[in-house]
């Protein structure tokens, strides 16, 4: 029964609104007049009745109630939709329908206790004249998550977890669920009671204390926990891995192709520990080379369905934050047994090519092998050799005795790359932001990592191996291909290409938005070449990349648009990607003549791996953003040149050219005029002065505020 408010002259509007909605829900079939409402709710004072009349009128205006001849009842819902709920701090919540329609406004009182990201059923209110459509959450189909990360605020009898994501409610924590947490601790909380229409705050219990807010370890673990990713490795899994023998039996060696006497190298970043690919090279007659792409044979060591495999599947990928790697496999496997370290016998899965220096593949085969790497190179060491040879064979450095083989690999890779782009591959080579950090993981400088010849060398041979494996299983003449895991990249939608074309026209560029794939791809490549060295390069590259579809894993092959391959998979990184491990196992199964696997099972695995990949990428971006804010927090007040990277109704986003750190210039700080948002032209325009701030404009700024919790920075414009 609804609450009564007898003699309550200081009645809360919020409480009375909730009580009225509850009252009309209980009396849904029986319209009532105002006097009946006053009587049943015992609203006996004039202020209480006036407030009730005001609220009822608002509920009628909002479409919650309908009035017929002085009688009121709950509005009959005309239609139901399913989709995602987006909660906003302002109370302006929205529902995103599955059918791709426009977002629908959901007032807080109609949210039904839904949390941000929940999957819900929405009842639509009858649309009123000159009003946008609204709705009410009538069912929560699936909660987005039940664990949340935040900072504790502890009182004597209870506590609150202040959510990291400000689109969510703070979580109430009873004292007996506090687990000795203190004010200022970062914690992970599990919901034990969800909010309802009478209680906006969920109730939770602490399941882990991450440490004091602001400490680096705490913050990195909080980023992982916020994305639902692991931040520690289970001891029982590590213990199981430590029991795996490193010895290789004579029988195992006899069953494999032996490459231990063939020149073999690894090329990786200088700080790498898991070397999951190696390249062997041997000269053949007629100007051909035998090139072997050797990949760590993880499937030999990790039993399918075992506890190590189950943990690897759950993680699905290694995660690379600014200052650490969270591995998919235990360290005993990733850094020791499976890592292709020099001068050690290692078991590998290999694709071996007979290939000319012009990049023409004469033949290829797939084989399980054993190798012994001669040397571990860093990318920079290989780059030095390539540049030295390109500069007319300058003096060799000690240890550069493999320059002939490296130059042969480089020449072949360049030919493979030329052919790929001639076929319509797109050259997305984003500059990656990297940090030099001290012993306390504090960022002391920012630098950019760009692909050079040495990076491209490895990339081209890995692409060749991945494509060859996919073709081996998927490309079957007049036969139904067996179920396999592909890495697919669908072509961009015409709408996204049209939006990109409109966007880049602001900078004086054009692209083709229709026609053959190869024509559109060449047009995109021309844009990416023309933009190099321009101040707006990073901005245009980012928007161009966003206009593409997302590459995912699937058992249905549609090809890879960005690489211009009809068949493509991931075979070359089983230490850090679970799909590669699946591919190794399927390859072994099919090469031995066994029947195809069940498609539905493997499509579910593909979906899981794609989702985990996206979560890992989001966590990696969050760690970069955190370090950018941390870095700039000690550089406030220093003038920087920046480029306007976003324009919104609440202000300008600007990216510092020197270090690519992005922040917001709030519109309220733009003095001397009242600025309006011109969405069509990506601009803010002054009403009186007609001064215009446009996307891509170069401006001068200084940092005025850094919020590490939110990973946000505010800038102030420095006028010329």
PDB file of C-alpha atoms in Angstrom, residues 280-405:
ATOM      1  CA  UNK A 280      64.610 -19.297 -40.515  1.00  0.00           C
ATOM      2  CA  UNK A 281      66.242 -18.630 -43.866  1.00  0.00           C
ATOM      3  CA  UNK A 282      68.289 -20.792 -46.216  1.00  0.00           C
ATOM      4  CA  UNK A 283      69.472 -20.031 -49.789  1.00  0.00           C
ATOM      5  CA  UNK A 284      68.250 -22.365 -52.556  1.00  0.00           C
ATOM      6  CA  UNK A 285      69.194 -22.691 -56.223  1.00  0.00           C
ATOM      7  CA  UNK A 286      67.743 -20.409 -58.868  1.00  0.00           C
ATOM      8  CA  UNK A 287      67.561 -17.277 -56.711  1.00  0.00           C
ATOM      9  CA  UNK A 288      65.035 -18.789 -54.297  1.00  0.00           C
ATOM     10  CA  UNK A 289      65.105 -18.868 -50.507  1.00  0.00           C
ATOM     11  CA  UNK A 290      63.541 -21.268 -48.043  1.00  0.00           C
ATOM     12  CA  UNK A 291      61.897 -19.098 -45.376  1.00  0.00           C
ATOM     13  CA  UNK A 292      60.345 -20.747 -42.341  1.00  0.00           C
ATOM     14  CA  UNK A 293      57.867 -18.937 -40.052  1.00  0.00           C
ATOM     15  CA  UNK A 294      58.153 -20.807 -36.762  1.00  0.00           C
ATOM     16  CA  UNK A 295      55.516 -20.280 -34.064  1.00  0.00           C
ATOM     17  CA  UNK A 296      55.698 -21.505 -30.472  1.00  0.00           C
ATOM     18  CA  UNK A 297      53.842 -24.828 -30.249  1.00  0.00           C
ATOM     19  CA  UNK A 298      51.738 -23.927 -27.215  1.00  0.00           C
ATOM     20  CA  UNK A 299      49.219 -26.684 -27.987  1.00  0.00           C
ATOM     21  CA  UNK A 300      51.926 -29.273 -27.237  1.00  0.00           C
ATOM     22  CA  UNK A 301      52.184 -28.038 -23.643  1.00  0.00           C
ATOM     23  CA  UNK A 302      48.616 -26.866 -22.899  1.00  0.00           C
ATOM     24  CA  UNK A 303      46.094 -29.693 -22.793  1.00  0.00           C
ATOM     25  CA  UNK A 304      42.701 -28.751 -24.190  1.00  0.00           C
ATOM     26  CA  UNK A 305      40.165 -28.609 -21.343  1.00  0.00           C
ATOM     27  CA  UNK A 306      42.841 -28.686 -18.613  1.00  0.00           C
ATOM     28  CA  UNK A 307      43.005 -26.066 -15.842  1.00  0.00           C
ATOM     29  CA  UNK A 308      45.688 -24.039 -17.640  1.00  0.00           C
ATOM     30  CA  UNK A 309      43.638 -24.082 -20.837  1.00  0.00           C
ATOM     31  CA  UNK A 310      40.440 -23.039 -19.034  1.00  0.00           C
ATOM     32  CA  UNK A 311      42.196 -20.056 -17.463  1.00  0.00           C
ATOM     33  CA  UNK A 312      43.729 -19.089 -20.818  1.00  0.00           C
ATOM     34  CA  UNK A 313      40.310 -19.294 -22.492  1.00  0.00           C
ATOM     35  CA  UNK A 314      38.729 -17.132 -19.782  1.00  0.00           C
ATOM     36  CA  UNK A 315      41.395 -14.458 -20.336  1.00  0.00           C
ATOM     37  CA  UNK A 316      41.528 -15.012 -24.142  1.00  0.00           C
ATOM     38  CA  UNK A 317      44.367 -12.505 -24.555  1.00  0.00           C
ATOM     39  CA  UNK A 318      47.372 -10.971 -22.854  1.00  0.00           C
ATOM     40  CA  UNK A 319      46.847  -7.369 -21.755  1.00  0.00           C
ATOM     41  CA  UNK A 320      49.484  -4.696 -22.259  1.00  0.00           C
ATOM     42  CA  UNK A 321      49.204  -1.719 -19.905  1.00  0.00           C
ATOM     43  CA  UNK A 322      51.750   1.092 -19.906  1.00  0.00           C
ATOM     44  CA  UNK A 323      53.942  -0.425 -17.198  1.00  0.00           C
ATOM     45  CA  UNK A 324      53.095  -4.145 -17.198  1.00  0.00           C
ATOM     46  CA  UNK A 325      51.870  -7.175 -19.087  1.00  0.00           C
ATOM     47  CA  UNK A 326      49.069  -9.339 -17.719  1.00  0.00           C
ATOM     48  CA  UNK A 327      49.750 -12.624 -19.537  1.00  0.00           C
ATOM     49  CA  UNK A 328      47.222 -15.069 -20.919  1.00  0.00           C
ATOM     50  CA  UNK A 329      49.462 -17.984 -19.937  1.00  0.00           C
ATOM     51  CA  UNK A 330      51.486 -18.536 -16.740  1.00  0.00           C
ATOM     52  CA  UNK A 331      55.018 -17.144 -16.832  1.00  0.00           C
ATOM     53  CA  UNK A 332      56.543 -20.642 -16.878  1.00  0.00           C
ATOM     54  CA  UNK A 333      54.962 -21.128 -20.309  1.00  0.00           C
ATOM     55  CA  UNK A 334      54.919 -17.603 -21.765  1.00  0.00           C
ATOM     56  CA  UNK A 335      58.451 -16.576 -20.803  1.00  0.00           C
ATOM     57  CA  UNK A 336      60.203 -19.949 -20.548  1.00  0.00           C
ATOM     58  CA  UNK A 337      58.935 -23.190 -22.125  1.00  0.00           C
ATOM     59  CA  UNK A 338      57.164 -21.645 -25.127  1.00  0.00           C
ATOM     60  CA  UNK A 339      59.345 -18.574 -25.575  1.00  0.00           C
ATOM     61  CA  UNK A 340      61.690 -19.088 -28.542  1.00  0.00           C
ATOM     62  CA  UNK A 341      64.825 -18.018 -26.697  1.00  0.00           C
ATOM     63  CA  UNK A 342      68.210 -18.264 -28.468  1.00  0.00           C
ATOM     64  CA  UNK A 343      70.408 -21.347 -28.181  1.00  0.00           C
ATOM     65  CA  UNK A 344      67.605 -23.531 -26.780  1.00  0.00           C
ATOM     66  CA  UNK A 345      65.750 -26.362 -28.514  1.00  0.00           C
ATOM     67  CA  UNK A 346      62.121 -25.276 -28.945  1.00  0.00           C
ATOM     68  CA  UNK A 347      59.018 -26.988 -30.314  1.00  0.00           C
ATOM     69  CA  UNK A 348      57.253 -25.006 -33.025  1.00  0.00           C
ATOM     70  CA  UNK A 349      54.408 -25.048 -35.527  1.00  0.00           C
ATOM     71  CA  UNK A 350      55.742 -23.797 -38.856  1.00  0.00           C
ATOM     72  CA  UNK A 351      54.802 -22.590 -42.305  1.00  0.00           C
ATOM     73  CA  UNK A 352      57.753 -23.087 -44.685  1.00  0.00           C
ATOM     74  CA  UNK A 353      57.939 -21.234 -47.994  1.00  0.00           C
ATOM     75  CA  UNK A 354      60.036 -21.502 -51.116  1.00  0.00           C
ATOM     76  CA  UNK A 355      60.048 -17.897 -52.199  1.00  0.00           C
ATOM     77  CA  UNK A 356      61.930 -15.649 -54.608  1.00  0.00           C
ATOM     78  CA  UNK A 357      63.437 -12.266 -53.744  1.00  0.00           C
ATOM     79  CA  UNK A 358      60.632 -10.795 -55.851  1.00  0.00           C
ATOM     80  CA  UNK A 359      58.168 -12.156 -53.268  1.00  0.00           C
ATOM     81  CA  UNK A 360      56.857 -14.922 -55.521  1.00  0.00           C
ATOM     82  CA  UNK A 361      55.823 -17.982 -53.465  1.00  0.00           C
ATOM     83  CA  UNK A 362      56.717 -21.144 -55.400  1.00  0.00           C
ATOM     84  CA  UNK A 363      55.312 -23.535 -52.785  1.00  0.00           C
ATOM     85  CA  UNK A 364      54.556 -23.834 -49.068  1.00  0.00           C
ATOM     86  CA  UNK A 365      53.952 -26.499 -46.453  1.00  0.00           C
ATOM     87  CA  UNK A 366      52.769 -26.619 -42.834  1.00  0.00           C
ATOM     88  CA  UNK A 367      54.709 -28.768 -40.403  1.00  0.00           C
ATOM     89  CA  UNK A 368      55.368 -29.320 -36.701  1.00  0.00           C
ATOM     90  CA  UNK A 369      59.050 -28.637 -36.149  1.00  0.00           C
ATOM     91  CA  UNK A 370      61.907 -28.205 -33.696  1.00  0.00           C
ATOM     92  CA  UNK A 371      64.205 -25.162 -33.915  1.00  0.00           C
ATOM     93  CA  UNK A 372      67.183 -23.625 -32.131  1.00  0.00           C
ATOM     94  CA  UNK A 373      67.358 -19.853 -32.625  1.00  0.00           C
ATOM     95  CA  UNK A 374      70.830 -18.531 -33.428  1.00  0.00           C
ATOM     96  CA  UNK A 375      70.241 -15.010 -32.201  1.00  0.00           C
ATOM     97  CA  UNK A 376      67.683 -12.734 -30.639  1.00  0.00           C
ATOM     98  CA  UNK A 377      67.526  -9.362 -32.435  1.00  0.00           C
ATOM     99  CA  UNK A 378      65.700  -6.230 -31.345  1.00  0.00           C
ATOM    100  CA  UNK A 379      63.828  -4.203 -33.950  1.00  0.00           C
ATOM    101  CA  UNK A 380      66.372  -1.406 -33.597  1.00  0.00           C
ATOM    102  CA  UNK A 381      69.324  -3.752 -34.216  1.00  0.00           C
ATOM    103  CA  UNK A 382      67.742  -5.030 -37.424  1.00  0.00           C
ATOM    104  CA  UNK A 383      66.838  -1.476 -38.445  1.00  0.00           C
ATOM    105  CA  UNK A 384      70.481  -0.446 -38.010  1.00  0.00           C
ATOM    106  CA  UNK A 385      71.602  -3.266 -40.326  1.00  0.00           C
ATOM    107  CA  UNK A 386      69.024  -2.353 -42.980  1.00  0.00           C
ATOM    108  CA  UNK A 387      69.923   1.335 -42.882  1.00  0.00           C
ATOM    109  CA  UNK A 388      73.644   0.573 -42.967  1.00  0.00           C
ATOM    110  CA  UNK A 389      73.262  -1.620 -46.041  1.00  0.00           C
ATOM    111  CA  UNK A 390      71.047   0.972 -47.688  1.00  0.00           C
ATOM    112  CA  UNK A 391      73.843   3.504 -47.112  1.00  0.00           C
ATOM    113  CA  UNK A 392      76.309   1.611 -49.300  1.00  0.00           C
ATOM    114  CA  UNK A 393      77.466  -0.945 -46.771  1.00  0.00           C
ATOM    115  CA  UNK A 394      78.902   1.190 -43.992  1.00  0.00           C
ATOM    116  CA  UNK A 395      81.189  -0.481 -41.468  1.00  0.00           C
ATOM    117  CA  UNK A 396      79.671  -3.473 -39.704  1.00  0.00           C
ATOM    118  CA  UNK A 397      79.120  -3.544 -35.977  1.00  0.00           C
ATOM    119  CA  UNK A 398      80.156  -6.537 -33.827  1.00  0.00           C
ATOM    120  CA  UNK A 399      77.579  -9.316 -34.070  1.00  0.00           C
ATOM    121  CA  UNK A 400      76.174  -8.229 -37.461  1.00  0.00           C
ATOM    122  CA  UNK A 401      77.315 -11.377 -39.274  1.00  0.00           C
ATOM    123  CA  UNK A 402      73.739 -12.216 -40.384  1.00  0.00           C
ATOM    124  CA  UNK A 403      73.318  -9.075 -42.468  1.00  0.00           C
ATOM    125  CA  UNK A 404      73.042 -11.013 -45.759  1.00  0.00           C
ATOM    126  CA  UNK A 405      70.085 -13.050 -44.459  1.00  0.00           C
TER     127      UNK A 405
END
